[in-house]
């Protein structure tokens, strides 16, 4: 059974940085696409960053130049580095794995492409 566990959330002042990490287990880690999403209560889940099996990435316009997604196939983890944080980045952040168990080419930040989700980690940015 695939499992994803996030860590690294917290509260930080605007302009600060955080690093989120997602530990994966139960599937061939080097194959699927992986991504980070965020959600504010009462709003739809928003794709933040995605990475495919060869390391190509895709970002939401709102985070380009500030956030960086990466994956470590040996450790079976993938991270999201959040720099220059803004109050509007405050949300619950979720890591996710793509539906297909085959090699996934072409990063995506569309929620319908993913079917395994972590439990979430809260990021709060105060001004």
C-alpha positions as a printed Julia matrix, in Angstrom:
127×3 Matrix{Float64}:
   0.0    0.0     0.0
   1.43   3.35   -1.06
   2.04   5.76    1.78
   3.2    9.37    1.88
   4.16  11.24    5.04
   4.91  14.98    5.08
   7.1   16.84    7.52
   8.65  20.27    7.87
   5.73  22.65    8.16
   5.62  25.48   10.66
   5.16  29.19   11.23
   7.54  31.71    9.7
   7.69  35.44    9.16
   7.12  36.82    5.68
  10.32  36.66    3.66
  11.47  33.55    5.47
  12.01  30.0     4.27
  10.81  26.49    5.03
  11.62  23.07    3.62
   8.9   20.45    3.39
   9.74  16.78    2.94
   7.62  13.81    1.89
   8.72  10.28    2.75
   7.3    7.6     0.47
   6.88   3.86    0.8
   4.99   0.98   -0.75
   5.7    1.61   -4.45
   8.53   1.91   -6.97
   9.58   5.43   -6.14
  11.55   6.23   -9.3
   8.58   5.78  -11.64
   5.65   8.06  -10.84
   5.19  11.78  -11.04
   5.15  13.52   -7.67
   3.75  16.85   -6.62
   2.93  19.28   -3.86
  -0.47  20.86   -3.43
  -1.9   23.3    -0.94
  -5.34  24.05    0.36
  -6.91  26.81    2.39
 -10.07  25.89    4.26
 -13.09  26.59    2.09
 -11.09  26.78   -1.14
 -10.13  24.24   -3.77
  -6.85  22.36   -3.59
  -4.19  24.17   -5.64
  -1.27  22.56   -7.43
   2.03  24.14   -6.37
   4.84  22.11   -7.98
   5.28  18.82   -9.8
   8.21  16.66  -10.88
   8.34  13.74  -13.28
  10.47  10.58  -13.3
  13.41  12.28  -15.04
  13.35  15.4   -12.88
  11.5   17.8   -15.12
   9.47  20.25  -13.06
   6.37  22.41  -13.31
   5.29  25.25  -11.02
   2.21  27.32  -10.4
   2.75  30.9   -11.54
   2.24  32.14   -7.99
   5.34  30.31   -6.71
   7.74  30.4    -9.68
  11.16  31.63   -8.63
  10.36  31.12   -4.94
   9.64  27.4    -4.54
  11.74  24.45   -5.71
  10.67  20.82   -5.9
  13.22  18.01   -5.88
  13.28  14.24   -5.51
  15.8   11.79   -4.08
  15.2    8.34   -5.56
  17.76   6.67   -3.29
  16.15   7.95   -0.09
  12.62   7.79   -1.55
  11.82  11.32   -0.5
  10.81  14.47   -2.31
  11.06  17.98   -0.98
   9.64  21.43   -1.5
  11.91  24.36   -0.68
   9.85  27.46    0.06
  11.73  30.77   -0.09
  10.61  34.37    0.2
   7.36  33.25    1.78
   4.32  35.5     1.71
   1.22  35.52    3.93
  -0.81  34.25    0.97
   1.3   31.06    1.02
  -0.4   30.1     4.29
  -2.15  26.77    3.74
  -2.12  23.06    4.45
   0.45  21.51    2.13
   0.03  17.97    0.77
   2.38  15.72   -1.16
   0.96  13.43   -3.8
   1.8   10.56   -6.16
   0.48  10.13   -9.69
  -2.2    7.54  -10.54
  -0.06   5.46  -12.87
   2.54   3.04  -11.5
   4.44   3.19  -14.79
   7.22   5.66  -15.62
   5.61   9.09  -15.67
   6.92  11.7   -18.11
   5.67  15.28  -17.97
   5.2   16.99  -14.64
   1.68  18.06  -13.7
   0.04  20.16  -11.01
  -3.49  19.02  -11.83
  -5.14  17.24   -8.86
  -6.91  14.73  -11.09
  -3.52  13.29  -12.09
  -2.85  12.13   -8.53
  -4.54   9.55   -6.33
  -2.26   9.07   -3.31
  -2.01  11.88   -0.79
  -0.2   12.54    2.43
  -1.97  13.75    5.56
  -0.78  17.34    5.15
   1.51  19.73    6.97
   0.54  23.28    7.93
   2.51  26.29    6.71
   1.69  29.63    8.3
   3.33  32.87    7.16
   2.78  35.94    9.3
   3.57  39.52    8.38
